[in-house]
GROMACS .gro file of C-alpha atoms in nm:
model
  274
    1MET     CA    1  -1.394  -1.550   2.385
    2THR     CA    2  -1.358  -1.237   2.171
    3PRO     CA    3  -0.990  -1.172   2.085
    4ARG     CA    4  -0.836  -0.866   2.242
    5PHE     CA    5  -0.868  -0.566   2.013
    6PRO     CA    6  -0.860  -0.191   2.080
    7SER     CA    7  -1.196  -0.039   2.160
    8LEU     CA    8  -1.378   0.055   1.842
    9PRO     CA    9  -1.525   0.405   1.795
   10ASP     CA   10  -1.894   0.421   1.873
   11ASP     CA   11  -2.012   0.560   1.539
   12LEU     CA   12  -1.876   0.297   1.299
   13PRO     CA   13  -2.101   0.135   1.038
   14PRO     CA   14  -2.179  -0.238   1.073
   15GLY     CA   15  -1.869  -0.453   1.040
   16ARG     CA   16  -1.676  -0.748   1.177
   17LEU     CA   17  -1.339  -0.848   1.316
   18VAL     CA   18  -1.120  -1.065   1.093
   19LEU     CA   19  -0.924  -1.327   1.287
   20ALA     CA   20  -0.577  -1.457   1.209
   21ASP     CA   21  -0.731  -1.805   1.227
   22GLU     CA   22  -0.912  -1.727   0.901
   23SER     CA   23  -0.577  -1.722   0.723
   24ASP     CA   24  -0.411  -2.047   0.613
   25TRP     CA   25  -0.064  -1.900   0.669
   26ALA     CA   26  -0.087  -1.716   0.999
   27PRO     CA   27   0.206  -1.786   1.233
   28PRO     CA   28   0.100  -2.000   1.532
   29GLY     CA   29   0.165  -1.712   1.770
   30LEU     CA   30  -0.113  -1.508   1.608
   31HIS     CA   31  -0.389  -1.767   1.637
   32GLY     CA   32  -0.682  -1.623   1.828
   33THR     CA   33  -0.578  -1.267   1.739
   34ALA     CA   34  -0.808  -1.023   1.560
   35LEU     CA   35  -0.610  -0.871   1.274
   36LEU     CA   36  -0.845  -0.591   1.177
   37TRP     CA   37  -1.202  -0.468   1.162
   38VAL     CA   38  -1.374  -0.444   0.820
   39SER     CA   39  -1.704  -0.275   0.738
   40ASP     CA   40  -1.971  -0.504   0.596
   41ALA     CA   41  -2.044  -0.277   0.300
   42PRO     CA   42  -1.918   0.037   0.127
   43VAL     CA   43  -1.921   0.343   0.348
   44ARG     CA   44  -2.089   0.668   0.252
   45ASP     CA   45  -1.847   0.963   0.259
   46ALA     CA   46  -1.567   0.713   0.313
   47GLY     CA   47  -1.290   0.971   0.268
   48GLU     CA   48  -1.438   1.198   0.533
   49VAL     CA   49  -1.470   0.905   0.771
   50TRP     CA   50  -1.111   0.800   0.693
   51ALA     CA   51  -0.981   1.150   0.772
   52ARG     CA   52  -1.169   1.160   1.102
   53LEU     CA   53  -1.038   0.820   1.207
   54ARG     CA   54  -0.686   0.911   1.094
   55SER     CA   55  -0.689   1.215   1.321
   56ALA     CA   56  -0.800   0.995   1.614
   57HIS     CA   57  -0.520   0.739   1.568
   58ALA     CA   58  -0.321   0.866   1.867
   59GLN     CA   59  -0.620   0.798   2.092
   60THR     CA   60  -0.751   0.475   1.935
   61GLY     CA   61  -0.433   0.304   1.811
   62LEU     CA   62  -0.629   0.211   1.496
   63VAL     CA   63  -0.506   0.294   1.146
   64PRO     CA   64  -0.786   0.345   0.890
   65LEU     CA   65  -0.763   0.198   0.538
   66LEU     CA   66  -0.996   0.266   0.249
   67LEU     CA   67  -1.066  -0.080   0.104
   68GLU     CA   68  -1.176  -0.088  -0.260
   69HIS     CA   69  -1.508  -0.272  -0.286
   70ASP     CA   70  -1.598  -0.517  -0.562
   71ASP     CA   71  -1.967  -0.607  -0.599
   72ASP     CA   72  -1.866  -0.933  -0.769
   73HIS     CA   73  -1.654  -1.039  -0.471
   74PRO     CA   74  -1.824  -0.892  -0.162
   75ASP     CA   75  -1.634  -1.123   0.077
   76ALA     CA   76  -1.290  -1.041  -0.066
   77TRP     CA   77  -1.186  -0.840   0.239
   78VAL     CA   78  -1.235  -1.132   0.471
   79GLY     CA   79  -1.009  -1.364   0.275
   80ARG     CA   80  -0.733  -1.129   0.152
   81TRP     CA   81  -0.523  -1.115   0.469
   82SER     CA   82  -0.304  -1.418   0.399
   83PHE     CA   83   0.035  -1.328   0.546
   84PRO     CA   84  -0.001  -1.161   0.889
   85GLU     CA   85   0.321  -1.112   1.081
   86PRO     CA   86   0.383  -0.992   1.436
   87ALA     CA   87   0.531  -0.649   1.496
   88GLU     CA   88   0.877  -0.784   1.570
   89VAL     CA   89   0.904  -0.926   1.217
   90LEU     CA   90   0.803  -0.595   1.063
   91ASP     CA   91   1.027  -0.384   1.285
   92ALA     CA   92   1.333  -0.599   1.213
   93VAL     CA   93   1.336  -0.512   0.841
   94ASP     CA   94   1.575  -0.239   0.727
   95PRO     CA   95   1.422  -0.043   0.434
   96GLU     CA   96   1.732  -0.038   0.216
   97THR     CA   97   1.794  -0.407   0.283
   98ALA     CA   98   1.433  -0.469   0.176
   99LEU     CA   99   1.478  -0.272  -0.144
  100ARG     CA  100   1.806  -0.442  -0.223
  101SER     CA  101   1.644  -0.782  -0.171
  102LEU     CA  102   1.350  -0.698  -0.399
  103TRP     CA  103   1.589  -0.550  -0.656
  104ASP     CA  104   1.819  -0.852  -0.655
  105ASP     CA  105   1.524  -1.089  -0.691
  106LEU     CA  106   1.400  -0.883  -0.985
  107GLN     CA  107   1.741  -0.897  -1.153
  108ASP     CA  108   1.761  -1.274  -1.097
  109ASP     CA  109   1.414  -1.320  -1.251
  110ALA     CA  110   1.512  -1.109  -1.550
  111GLY     CA  111   1.805  -1.340  -1.610
  112SER     CA  112   1.596  -1.658  -1.599
  113ASP     CA  113   1.250  -1.564  -1.731
  114ALA     CA  114   1.207  -1.461  -2.094
  115ASP     CA  115   0.890  -1.273  -2.001
  116GLU     CA  116   1.078  -1.054  -1.753
  117VAL     CA  117   1.379  -0.944  -1.955
  118PRO     CA  118   1.440  -0.572  -1.888
  119GLY     CA  119   1.319  -0.349  -2.167
  120ALA     CA  120   1.518  -0.074  -2.330
  121GLY     CA  121   1.603   0.200  -2.083
  122GLU     CA  122   1.496   0.001  -1.778
  123PRO     CA  123   1.741   0.002  -1.486
  124SER     CA  124   1.952  -0.304  -1.425
  125GLY     CA  125   2.276  -0.406  -1.257
  126PRO     CA  126   2.377  -0.368  -0.892
  127TRP     CA  127   2.141  -0.198  -0.647
  128PRO     CA  128   2.211   0.178  -0.686
  129GLY     CA  129   2.111   0.290  -0.335
  130LEU     CA  130   1.831   0.504  -0.195
  131ALA     CA  131   1.699   0.816  -0.363
  132ARG     CA  132   1.756   1.132  -0.164
  133PRO     CA  133   1.463   1.270   0.042
  134GLY     CA  134   1.214   1.510  -0.107
  135GLN     CA  135   1.222   1.878  -0.023
  136ALA     CA  136   1.000   2.030   0.245
  137GLY     CA  137   0.644   2.059   0.123
  138GLU     CA  138   0.287   2.013   0.238
  139ASP     CA  139   0.189   1.858   0.568
  140PRO     CA  140   0.167   1.481   0.504
  141GLU     CA  141  -0.140   1.426   0.721
  142THR     CA  142  -0.336   1.715   0.570
  143LEU     CA  143  -0.249   1.594   0.222
  144ALA     CA  144  -0.348   1.237   0.310
  145ASP     CA  145  -0.688   1.359   0.431
  146ALA     CA  146  -0.736   1.548   0.104
  147PHE     CA  147  -0.636   1.241  -0.096
  148ALA     CA  148  -0.884   1.025   0.096
  149ARG     CA  149  -1.158   1.270   0.006
  150HIS     CA  150  -1.042   1.260  -0.357
  151LEU     CA  151  -1.067   0.880  -0.361
  152GLN     CA  152  -1.412   0.909  -0.207
  153ASP     CA  153  -1.523   1.102  -0.516
  154ASP     CA  154  -1.329   0.888  -0.766
  155VAL     CA  155  -1.502   0.705  -1.050
  156ASP     CA  156  -1.416   0.386  -1.238
  157PRO     CA  157  -1.338   0.381  -1.614
  158TYR     CA  158  -1.712   0.364  -1.683
  159GLY     CA  159  -1.785   0.682  -1.486
  160ARG     CA  160  -1.942   0.499  -1.193
  161PRO     CA  161  -1.859   0.604  -0.834
  162ARG     CA  162  -1.587   0.383  -0.692
  163PRO     CA  163  -1.717   0.239  -0.361
  164TRP     CA  164  -1.488   0.201  -0.061
  165ARG     CA  165  -1.524  -0.009   0.247
  166LEU     CA  166  -1.341   0.077   0.566
  167GLY     CA  167  -1.074  -0.117   0.752
  168LEU     CA  168  -0.921  -0.047   1.094
  169VAL     CA  169  -0.591  -0.208   1.193
  170PRO     CA  170  -0.414  -0.187   1.532
  171ALA     CA  171  -0.083  -0.047   1.403
  172PRO     CA  172   0.156   0.243   1.446
  173ASP     CA  173   0.118   0.358   1.084
  174GLY     CA  174  -0.044   0.272   0.753
  175ALA     CA  175   0.268   0.109   0.612
  176GLY     CA  176   0.293  -0.128   0.906
  177ALA     CA  177  -0.081  -0.197   0.901
  178LEU     CA  178  -0.043  -0.386   0.572
  179THR     CA  179   0.195  -0.641   0.723
  180LEU     CA  180   0.030  -0.666   1.064
  181ALA     CA  181  -0.307  -0.734   0.899
  182GLY     CA  182  -0.152  -0.977   0.648
  183TRP     CA  183  -0.241  -0.799   0.321
  184ASP     CA  184  -0.140  -1.016   0.026
  185GLY     CA  185  -0.173  -0.762  -0.256
  186PRO     CA  186   0.187  -0.794  -0.383
  187CYS     CA  187   0.179  -1.177  -0.378
  188ASN     CA  188   0.248  -1.206  -0.753
  189HIS     CA  189   0.576  -1.025  -0.688
  190THR     CA  190   0.658  -1.112  -0.325
  191ASN     CA  191   0.488  -1.292  -0.038
  192ASP     CA  192   0.699  -1.094   0.209
  193THR     CA  193   0.467  -0.798   0.264
  194GLU     CA  194   0.696  -0.678   0.541
  195LEU     CA  195   0.949  -0.581   0.272
  196VAL     CA  196   0.691  -0.359   0.105
  197SER     CA  197   0.589  -0.212   0.441
  198ALA     CA  198   0.951  -0.133   0.525
  199VAL     CA  199   0.991   0.055   0.195
  200LEU     CA  200   0.665   0.241   0.252
  201ARG     CA  201   0.794   0.349   0.593
  202SER     CA  202   1.109   0.479   0.429
  203TRP     CA  203   0.900   0.667   0.172
  204ALA     CA  204   0.699   0.810   0.462
  205ASP     CA  205   1.021   0.948   0.610
  206ARG     CA  206   1.177   1.067   0.284
  207PHE     CA  207   0.873   1.176   0.081
  208GLY     CA  208   0.589   1.222   0.330
  209ALA     CA  209   0.407   0.921   0.181
  210ARG     CA  210   0.095   0.787   0.352
  211VAL     CA  211  -0.101   0.469   0.276
  212VAL     CA  212  -0.464   0.560   0.209
  213GLY     CA  213  -0.640   0.325  -0.034
  214VAL     CA  214  -0.595  -0.052  -0.061
  215GLY     CA  215  -0.726  -0.292  -0.325
  216THR     CA  216  -0.686  -0.667  -0.344
  217ASP     CA  217  -0.378  -0.606  -0.563
  218THR     CA  218  -0.346  -0.228  -0.567
  219LEU     CA  219  -0.227   0.048  -0.337
  220GLN     CA  220  -0.299   0.423  -0.331
  221VAL     CA  221  -0.049   0.646  -0.152
  222SER     CA  222  -0.049   1.022  -0.091
  223VAL     CA  223   0.286   1.200  -0.127
  224ALA     CA  224   0.364   1.531   0.043
  225ARG     CA  225   0.724   1.576  -0.083
  226PRO     CA  226   0.753   1.431  -0.436
  227PRO     CA  227   1.068   1.472  -0.647
  228GLN     CA  228   1.088   1.805  -0.828
  229ASP     CA  229   1.337   1.718  -1.103
  230ILE     CA  230   1.380   1.428  -1.341
  231GLU     CA  231   1.710   1.297  -1.203
  232HIS     CA  232   1.560   1.270  -0.856
  233ALA     CA  233   1.250   1.109  -1.004
  234ARG     CA  234   1.458   0.852  -1.193
  235ALA     CA  235   1.630   0.750  -0.869
  236LEU     CA  236   1.291   0.712  -0.700
  237ALA     CA  237   1.148   0.526  -1.000
  238VAL     CA  238   1.415   0.259  -0.950
  239GLU     CA  239   1.269   0.199  -0.603
  240HIS     CA  240   0.915   0.185  -0.746
  241PHE     CA  241   1.038  -0.064  -1.006
  242ALA     CA  242   1.188  -0.287  -0.736
  243VAL     CA  243   0.868  -0.282  -0.531
  244CYS     CA  244   0.618  -0.303  -0.817
  245PRO     CA  245   0.769  -0.379  -1.160
  246ASP     CA  246   0.422  -0.412  -1.314
  247ASN     CA  247   0.385  -0.034  -1.278
  248VAL     CA  248   0.652  -0.006  -1.549
  249TRP     CA  249   0.587  -0.324  -1.747
  250GLN     CA  250   0.208  -0.295  -1.766
  251GLY     CA  251   0.127   0.059  -1.658
  252ALA     CA  252   0.007   0.364  -1.846
  253HIS     CA  253   0.358   0.468  -1.954
  254ASP     CA  254   0.547   0.308  -2.241
  255THR     CA  255   0.897   0.338  -2.097
  256PHE     CA  256   1.074   0.358  -1.763
  257ASP     CA  257   1.177   0.718  -1.841
  258GLU     CA  258   0.815   0.817  -1.906
  259TYR     CA  259   0.723   0.659  -1.573
  260ALA     CA  260   0.996   0.860  -1.399
  261HIS     CA  261   0.879   1.185  -1.562
  262ALA     CA  262   0.527   1.117  -1.430
  263LEU     CA  263   0.662   1.116  -1.071
  264VAL     CA  264   0.789   1.475  -1.088
  265GLY     CA  265   0.571   1.691  -0.864
  266THR     CA  266   0.305   1.419  -0.833
  267HIS     CA  267   0.129   1.401  -0.497
  268ALA     CA  268  -0.023   1.053  -0.536
  269TRP     CA  269   0.134   0.717  -0.626
  270SER     CA  270  -0.063   0.416  -0.743
  271PHE     CA  271   0.070   0.058  -0.747
  272TRP     CA  272  -0.069  -0.252  -0.917
  273TRP     CA  273   0.068  -0.605  -0.896
  274ASP     CA  274  -0.059  -0.820  -1.185
   0.00000   0.00000   0.00000
């Protein structure tokens, strides 16, 4: 019997449902449940399709995700949903508690792992608390649609178009979709994707952030209300560091302060977990 799943739009490309049973770590209560729908191949005009499906979320209950396609691993989006959790697990997580937990774990690792000793200028010590919200700015949904179209036209370092597949998750928002579908992108930092989702929900409230693009270990987020000064950006960068320390340790910026400066006025955030 086909698992219960919201009705799919009629004009989708060929695709398939991914079942919780295909994950080795799905809780018993999710067995027989369809986690998400995934297109079989990259989608032409994927950003336009994403924007259309995003605008229909209130009617369909389905959150669209742009899923980065890899020709060398065409089945990656069937097997990358390792840690699905029911909605009650996700909804029980307080965002600041999640950040404090991730921060404390990072500090503990820095004290025990020579490869993860904080560098000069990197934050350390007790959890400093949440950054203040961003100021009123662009409409988050309109900006997310524009960002999806930007990703649609993005190219890789070799100048080749970056293909995107499409995912649809029964979820209230993009942040929650990652946990409900069981995305394991941050697994080299945490297996508790619900912590990352809780923080993303807080960023949605405070900064107008929206989840748009998802890779096997990357995340692309649009941001309607980014920090406008360096002190605000430094406070936010601490949160980024707690969620994704590799952004600072192995990213494009040489220091934590350079990373913070790059957040000022920036309407897109990218995360990568090595």
